[in-house]
PDB file of C-alpha atoms in Angstrom:
ATOM      1  CA  VAL H   1       2.958  25.960  74.173  1.00 88.00           C
ATOM      2  CA  GLU H   2       5.396  27.563  76.624  1.00 93.00           C
ATOM      3  CA  GLY H   3       8.162  26.335  78.907  1.00 94.00           C
ATOM      4  CA  ARG H   4      11.012  23.833  78.639  1.00 96.00           C
ATOM      5  CA  ILE H   5      10.141  21.773  75.561  1.00 97.00           C
ATOM      6  CA  LYS H   6      11.966  18.700  74.260  1.00 97.00           C
ATOM      7  CA  VAL H   7      11.087  17.125  70.911  1.00 95.00           C
ATOM      8  CA  SER H   8      12.994  14.123  69.516  1.00 93.00           C
ATOM      9  CA  SER H   9      12.374  12.036  66.426  1.00 91.00           C
ATOM     10  CA  VAL H  10      13.951   9.049  64.698  1.00 92.00           C
ATOM     11  CA  SER H  11      13.244   8.202  61.037  1.00 92.00           C
ATOM     12  CA  GLY H  12      10.157  10.338  60.764  1.00 88.00           C
ATOM     13  CA  LYS H  13       8.845  13.736  59.807  1.00 93.00           C
ATOM     14  CA  THR H  14       8.138  16.086  62.697  1.00 94.00           C
ATOM     15  CA  TYR H  15       6.438  19.482  62.565  1.00 96.00           C
ATOM     16  CA  VAL H  16       6.482  21.936  65.483  1.00 97.00           C
ATOM     17  CA  GLU H  17       4.857  25.352  65.673  1.00 96.00           C
ATOM     18  CA  GLU H  18       4.137  28.155  68.108  1.00 97.00           C
ATOM     19  CA  LEU H  19       6.542  26.980  70.801  1.00 97.00           C
ATOM     20  CA  THR H  20       8.061  29.442  73.279  1.00 97.00           C
ATOM     21  CA  GLY H  21      10.775  28.887  75.880  1.00 97.00           C
ATOM     22  CA  ASP H  22      13.817  26.642  76.177  1.00 98.00           C
ATOM     23  CA  LEU H  23      13.537  24.498  73.059  1.00 98.00           C
ATOM     24  CA  ASP H  24      15.495  21.242  72.754  1.00 98.00           C
ATOM     25  CA  LEU H  25      14.930  19.730  69.275  1.00 97.00           C
ATOM     26  CA  ASN H  26      16.601  16.538  68.036  1.00 95.00           C
ATOM     27  CA  THR H  27      16.241  14.476  64.877  1.00 93.00           C
ATOM     28  CA  VAL H  28      17.991  11.349  63.609  1.00 94.00           C
ATOM     29  CA  SER H  29      17.351  10.244  60.009  1.00 94.00           C
ATOM     30  CA  GLY H  30      14.234  12.364  59.905  1.00 90.00           C
ATOM     31  CA  LYS H  31      12.927  15.694  58.787  1.00 93.00           C
ATOM     32  CA  LEU H  32      12.161  18.455  61.279  1.00 95.00           C
ATOM     33  CA  GLN H  33      10.099  21.450  60.203  1.00 96.00           C
ATOM     34  CA  GLY H  34       8.767  24.271  62.319  1.00 96.00           C
ATOM     35  CA  SER H  35       7.439  27.799  62.423  1.00 97.00           C
ATOM     36  CA  ASN H  36       6.748  30.577  64.897  1.00 97.00           C
ATOM     37  CA  LEU H  37       9.294  29.417  67.456  1.00 98.00           C
ATOM     38  CA  SER H  38      10.702  31.773  70.085  1.00 97.00           C
ATOM     39  CA  GLY H  39      13.163  31.504  72.930  1.00 98.00           C
ATOM     40  CA  ASP H  40      16.457  29.669  73.244  1.00 98.00           C
ATOM     41  CA  LEU H  41      17.068  26.830  70.792  1.00 98.00           C
ATOM     42  CA  ASP H  42      19.292  23.774  71.286  1.00 98.00           C
ATOM     43  CA  LEU H  43      19.163  21.784  68.039  1.00 97.00           C
ATOM     44  CA  ASP H  44      20.839  18.507  67.033  1.00 95.00           C
ATOM     45  CA  SER H  45      20.402  16.763  63.691  1.00 94.00           C
ATOM     46  CA  VAL H  46      22.036  13.565  62.420  1.00 94.00           C
ATOM     47  CA  SER H  47      21.283  12.587  58.805  1.00 93.00           C
ATOM     48  CA  GLY H  48      18.176  14.715  58.870  1.00 87.00           C
ATOM     49  CA  GLY H  49      16.964  17.949  57.388  1.00 92.00           C
ATOM     50  CA  VAL H  50      15.826  20.915  59.464  1.00 96.00           C
ATOM     51  CA  LYS H  51      13.807  23.938  58.327  1.00 97.00           C
ATOM     52  CA  LEU H  52      12.589  26.488  60.875  1.00 97.00           C
ATOM     53  CA  GLU H  53      10.701  29.534  59.562  1.00 96.00           C
ATOM     54  CA  ASN H  54       9.111  32.710  60.914  1.00 96.00           C
ATOM     55  CA  SER H  55      10.893  32.344  64.218  1.00 97.00           C
ATOM     56  CA  ASN H  56      12.316  34.767  66.766  1.00 97.00           C
ATOM     57  CA  LEU H  57      15.116  32.903  68.508  1.00 98.00           C
ATOM     58  CA  ALA H  58      16.977  34.650  71.331  1.00 98.00           C
ATOM     59  CA  SER H  59      19.902  32.211  71.060  1.00 98.00           C
ATOM     60  CA  ILE H  60      20.806  29.146  69.010  1.00 98.00           C
ATOM     61  CA  LYS H  61      23.158  26.240  69.612  1.00 98.00           C
ATOM     62  CA  ALA H  62      22.830  24.010  66.542  1.00 97.00           C
ATOM     63  CA  ASN H  63      24.777  20.920  65.466  1.00 95.00           C
ATOM     64  CA  THR H  64      24.359  18.865  62.312  1.00 93.00           C
ATOM     65  CA  VAL H  65      26.037  15.743  60.969  1.00 93.00           C
ATOM     66  CA  SER H  66      25.163  14.863  57.346  1.00 91.00           C
ATOM     67  CA  GLY H  67      22.076  17.016  57.345  1.00 86.00           C
ATOM     68  CA  GLY H  68      21.045  20.429  56.119  1.00 90.00           C
ATOM     69  CA  MET H  69      19.767  23.222  58.340  1.00 94.00           C
ATOM     70  CA  HIS H  70      17.745  26.304  57.301  1.00 95.00           C
ATOM     71  CA  ILE H  71      16.803  28.697  60.094  1.00 96.00           C
ATOM     72  CA  HIS H  72      14.850  31.953  59.608  1.00 96.00           C
ATOM     73  CA  THR H  73      15.167  34.354  62.559  1.00 96.00           C
ATOM     74  CA  PRO H  74      16.260  37.865  63.479  1.00 96.00           C
ATOM     75  CA  LEU H  75      19.200  38.093  65.881  1.00 96.00           C
ATOM     76  CA  ASP H  76      18.730  39.205  69.478  1.00 96.00           C
ATOM     77  CA  GLN H  77      21.346  41.806  70.484  1.00 94.00           C
ATOM     78  CA  GLU H  78      22.053  39.832  73.688  1.00 95.00           C
ATOM     79  CA  GLY H  79      21.858  36.418  72.019  1.00 96.00           C
ATOM     80  CA  ARG H  80      24.459  33.736  71.391  1.00 96.00           C
ATOM     81  CA  TYR H  81      24.411  31.985  68.024  1.00 97.00           C
ATOM     82  CA  ARG H  82      26.608  28.907  67.455  1.00 97.00           C
ATOM     83  CA  PHE H  83      26.419  26.502  64.524  1.00 96.00           C
ATOM     84  CA  SER H  84      28.512  23.368  64.022  1.00 94.00           C
ATOM     85  CA  SER H  85      28.473  21.139  60.960  1.00 91.00           C
ATOM     86  CA  VAL H  86      30.131  17.906  59.863  1.00 91.00           C
ATOM     87  CA  SER H  87      29.267  17.260  56.213  1.00 88.00           C
ATOM     88  CA  GLY H  88      26.053  19.250  56.394  1.00 85.00           C
ATOM     89  CA  GLY H  89      25.084  22.712  55.230  1.00 87.00           C
ATOM     90  CA  VAL H  90      23.876  25.538  57.469  1.00 90.00           C
ATOM     91  CA  SER H  91      21.794  28.446  56.141  1.00 91.00           C
ATOM     92  CA  LEU H  92      20.891  31.289  58.462  1.00 93.00           C
ATOM     93  CA  HIS H  93      18.177  33.548  57.033  1.00 92.00           C
ATOM     94  CA  LEU H  94      18.188  37.084  58.500  1.00 92.00           C
ATOM     95  CA  PRO H  95      16.226  40.291  57.921  1.00 91.00           C
ATOM     96  CA  ASP H  96      17.835  42.820  55.547  1.00 85.00           C
ATOM     97  CA  ASN H  97      20.624  44.989  56.985  1.00 84.00           C
ATOM     98  CA  THR H  98      21.145  42.838  60.073  1.00 88.00           C
ATOM     99  CA  PRO H  99      24.410  43.877  61.756  1.00 89.00           C
ATOM    100  CA  CYS H 100      26.409  40.858  62.891  1.00 90.00           C
ATOM    101  CA  THR H 101      29.911  39.499  63.154  1.00 91.00           C
ATOM    102  CA  ALA H 102      30.553  35.953  61.943  1.00 89.00           C
ATOM    103  CA  ARG H 103      33.439  33.915  63.348  1.00 90.00           C
ATOM    104  CA  ILE H 104      33.972  31.134  60.821  1.00 86.00           C
ATOM    105  CA  SER H 105      36.160  28.044  61.149  1.00 87.00           C
ATOM    106  CA  THR H 106      36.208  25.526  58.316  1.00 83.00           C
ATOM    107  CA  LEU H 107      38.366  22.787  56.831  1.00 82.00           C
ATOM    108  CA  SER H 108      36.759  22.570  53.385  1.00 76.00           C
ATOM    109  CA  GLY H 109      33.447  24.408  53.685  1.00 69.00           C
ATOM    110  CA  GLY H 110      32.793  28.017  52.786  1.00 67.00           C
ATOM    111  CA  ILE H 111      30.565  30.984  53.518  1.00 68.00           C
ATOM    112  CA  LYS H 112      28.385  33.050  51.200  1.00 70.00           C
ATOM    113  CA  SER H 113      26.433  36.156  52.047  1.00 69.00           C
ATOM    114  CA  GLY H 114      24.654  39.042  50.406  1.00 65.00           C
ATOM    115  CA  HIS H 115      25.061  41.166  53.497  1.00 64.00           C
ATOM    116  CA  ARG H 116      27.541  44.028  53.099  1.00 66.00           C
ATOM    117  CA  ALA H 117      30.765  42.538  54.422  1.00 71.00           C
ATOM    118  CA  THR H 118      34.129  43.858  55.538  1.00 66.00           C
ATOM    119  CA  TYR H 119      36.635  41.156  56.322  1.00 64.00           C
ATOM    120  CA  SER H 120      38.053  42.007  59.725  1.00 71.00           C
ATOM    121  CA  SER H 121      40.715  39.339  59.985  1.00 76.00           C
ATOM    122  CA  GLY H 122      41.508  35.774  59.189  1.00 75.00           C
ATOM    123  CA  ASN H 123      42.749  33.307  56.669  1.00 76.00           C
ATOM    124  CA  LYS H 124      41.281  30.602  54.442  1.00 72.00           C
ATOM    125  CA  ARG H 125      40.237  28.381  57.377  1.00 78.00           C
ATOM    126  CA  ASN H 126      39.497  30.874  60.133  1.00 83.00           C
ATOM    127  CA  LYS H 127      37.786  34.195  59.479  1.00 83.00           C
ATOM    128  CA  VAL H 128      36.071  36.969  61.352  1.00 87.00           C
ATOM    129  CA  VAL H 129      33.684  38.839  59.086  1.00 84.00           C
ATOM    130  CA  ASP H 130      31.654  41.934  59.941  1.00 86.00           C
ATOM    131  CA  PHE H 131      28.323  42.302  58.151  1.00 83.00           C
ATOM    132  CA  ASN H 132      26.661  45.717  58.045  1.00 83.00           C
ATOM    133  CA  GLY H 133      29.256  47.171  60.410  1.00 84.00           C
ATOM    134  CA  GLY H 134      29.384  44.195  62.793  1.00 88.00           C
ATOM    135  CA  GLY H 135      27.247  43.336  65.779  1.00 92.00           C
ATOM    136  CA  VAL H 136      25.854  40.168  67.316  1.00 94.00           C
ATOM    137  CA  MET H 137      28.415  37.333  67.211  1.00 95.00           C
ATOM    138  CA  VAL H 138      27.473  34.335  65.054  1.00 94.00           C
ATOM    139  CA  LYS H 139      29.939  31.446  65.406  1.00 95.00           C
ATOM    140  CA  MET H 140      30.010  28.890  62.599  1.00 92.00           C
ATOM    141  CA  SER H 141      32.307  25.879  62.387  1.00 91.00           C
ATOM    142  CA  SER H 142      32.348  23.265  59.657  1.00 89.00           C
ATOM    143  CA  VAL H 143      34.381  20.264  58.598  1.00 89.00           C
ATOM    144  CA  SER H 144      33.006  20.037  55.051  1.00 85.00           C
ATOM    145  CA  GLY H 145      29.614  21.726  55.009  1.00 80.00           C
ATOM    146  CA  GLY H 146      28.788  25.082  53.487  1.00 82.00           C
ATOM    147  CA  MET H 147      27.592  28.024  55.573  1.00 83.00           C
ATOM    148  CA  LYS H 148      25.321  30.741  54.187  1.00 84.00           C
ATOM    149  CA  LEU H 149      23.817  33.951  55.468  1.00 81.00           C
ATOM    150  CA  HIS H 150      20.686  34.952  53.552  1.00 78.00           C
ATOM    151  CA  THR H 151      18.564  38.082  53.634  1.00 69.00           C
ATOM    152  CA  HIS H 152      14.852  38.537  53.149  1.00 62.00           C
ATOM    153  CA  GLY H 153      13.733  41.022  50.504  1.00 47.00           C
ATOM    154  CA  GLY H 154      11.191  43.728  51.179  1.00 34.00           C
ATOM    155  CA  ASN H 155       8.517  41.637  49.433  1.00 29.00           C
ATOM    156  CA  GLY H 156       9.022  38.759  51.873  1.00 31.00           C
ATOM    157  CA  LEU H 157      10.655  36.541  49.278  1.00 30.00           C
ATOM    158  CA  GLU H 158      13.993  35.022  50.074  1.00 33.00           C
ATOM    159  CA  LYS H 159      16.916  36.218  47.988  1.00 34.00           C
ATOM    160  CA  PRO H 160      19.850  33.828  47.537  1.00 33.00           C
ATOM    161  CA  VAL H 161      23.003  35.571  48.587  1.00 36.00           C
ATOM    162  CA  VAL H 162      26.283  35.727  46.755  1.00 34.00           C
ATOM    163  CA  LYS H 163      28.972  38.252  47.679  1.00 39.00           C
ATOM    164  CA  ARG H 164      31.313  39.034  44.799  1.00 39.00           C
ATOM    165  CA  GLN H 165      34.718  40.003  46.131  1.00 45.00           C
ATOM    166  CA  THR H 166      37.230  42.345  44.603  1.00 50.00           C
ATOM    167  CA  GLN H 167      40.775  41.104  43.996  1.00 51.00           C
ATOM    168  CA  GLU H 168      41.905  43.130  47.017  1.00 60.00           C
ATOM    169  CA  GLU H 169      39.279  41.500  49.287  1.00 51.00           C
ATOM    170  CA  ARG H 170      40.311  38.009  48.117  1.00 45.00           C
ATOM    171  CA  LEU H 171      43.958  38.753  48.888  1.00 52.00           C
ATOM    172  CA  ASN H 172      43.092  40.188  52.321  1.00 52.00           C
ATOM    173  CA  VAL H 173      41.196  37.007  53.292  1.00 46.00           C
ATOM    174  CA  LEU H 174      44.167  34.821  52.358  1.00 44.00           C
ATOM    175  CA  THR H 175      46.704  36.753  54.439  1.00 45.00           C
TER     176      THR H 175
END
């Protein structure tokens, strides 16, 4: 299906696949799953879980309140990627060696990544982090939800990502 597509659900499970275009997806107290999506995504979730796999999203504007979000997509070099969370976790799953720059604002959440990172600037609540030399901007803001960047291994299996920092890197982030 192609074009401007709006899907909304309340208290139910919804599955979408092979949609292309301007995608507007909303769920309240429900579960939203999808695969093979492409185009621009506007996503809102309240007390619901979202899992989108095998997608190729040119841009993402995603908001969650008390719900988890897992999105699997490469980044478009011209794309805009913005994630906002209030008490919900956001996991962005990217191909290995994806160059991107994450601008992270959080009150009590955190970020984890297995991507090679150099901390460009920031402090405990506001950070700008370059992954694999920097690139496409990914903006993530959170009140109390965790934010994660994952990579896909060469065998197609997802690898959980944890970046162990040196003492020097930890001190640089705090200053």
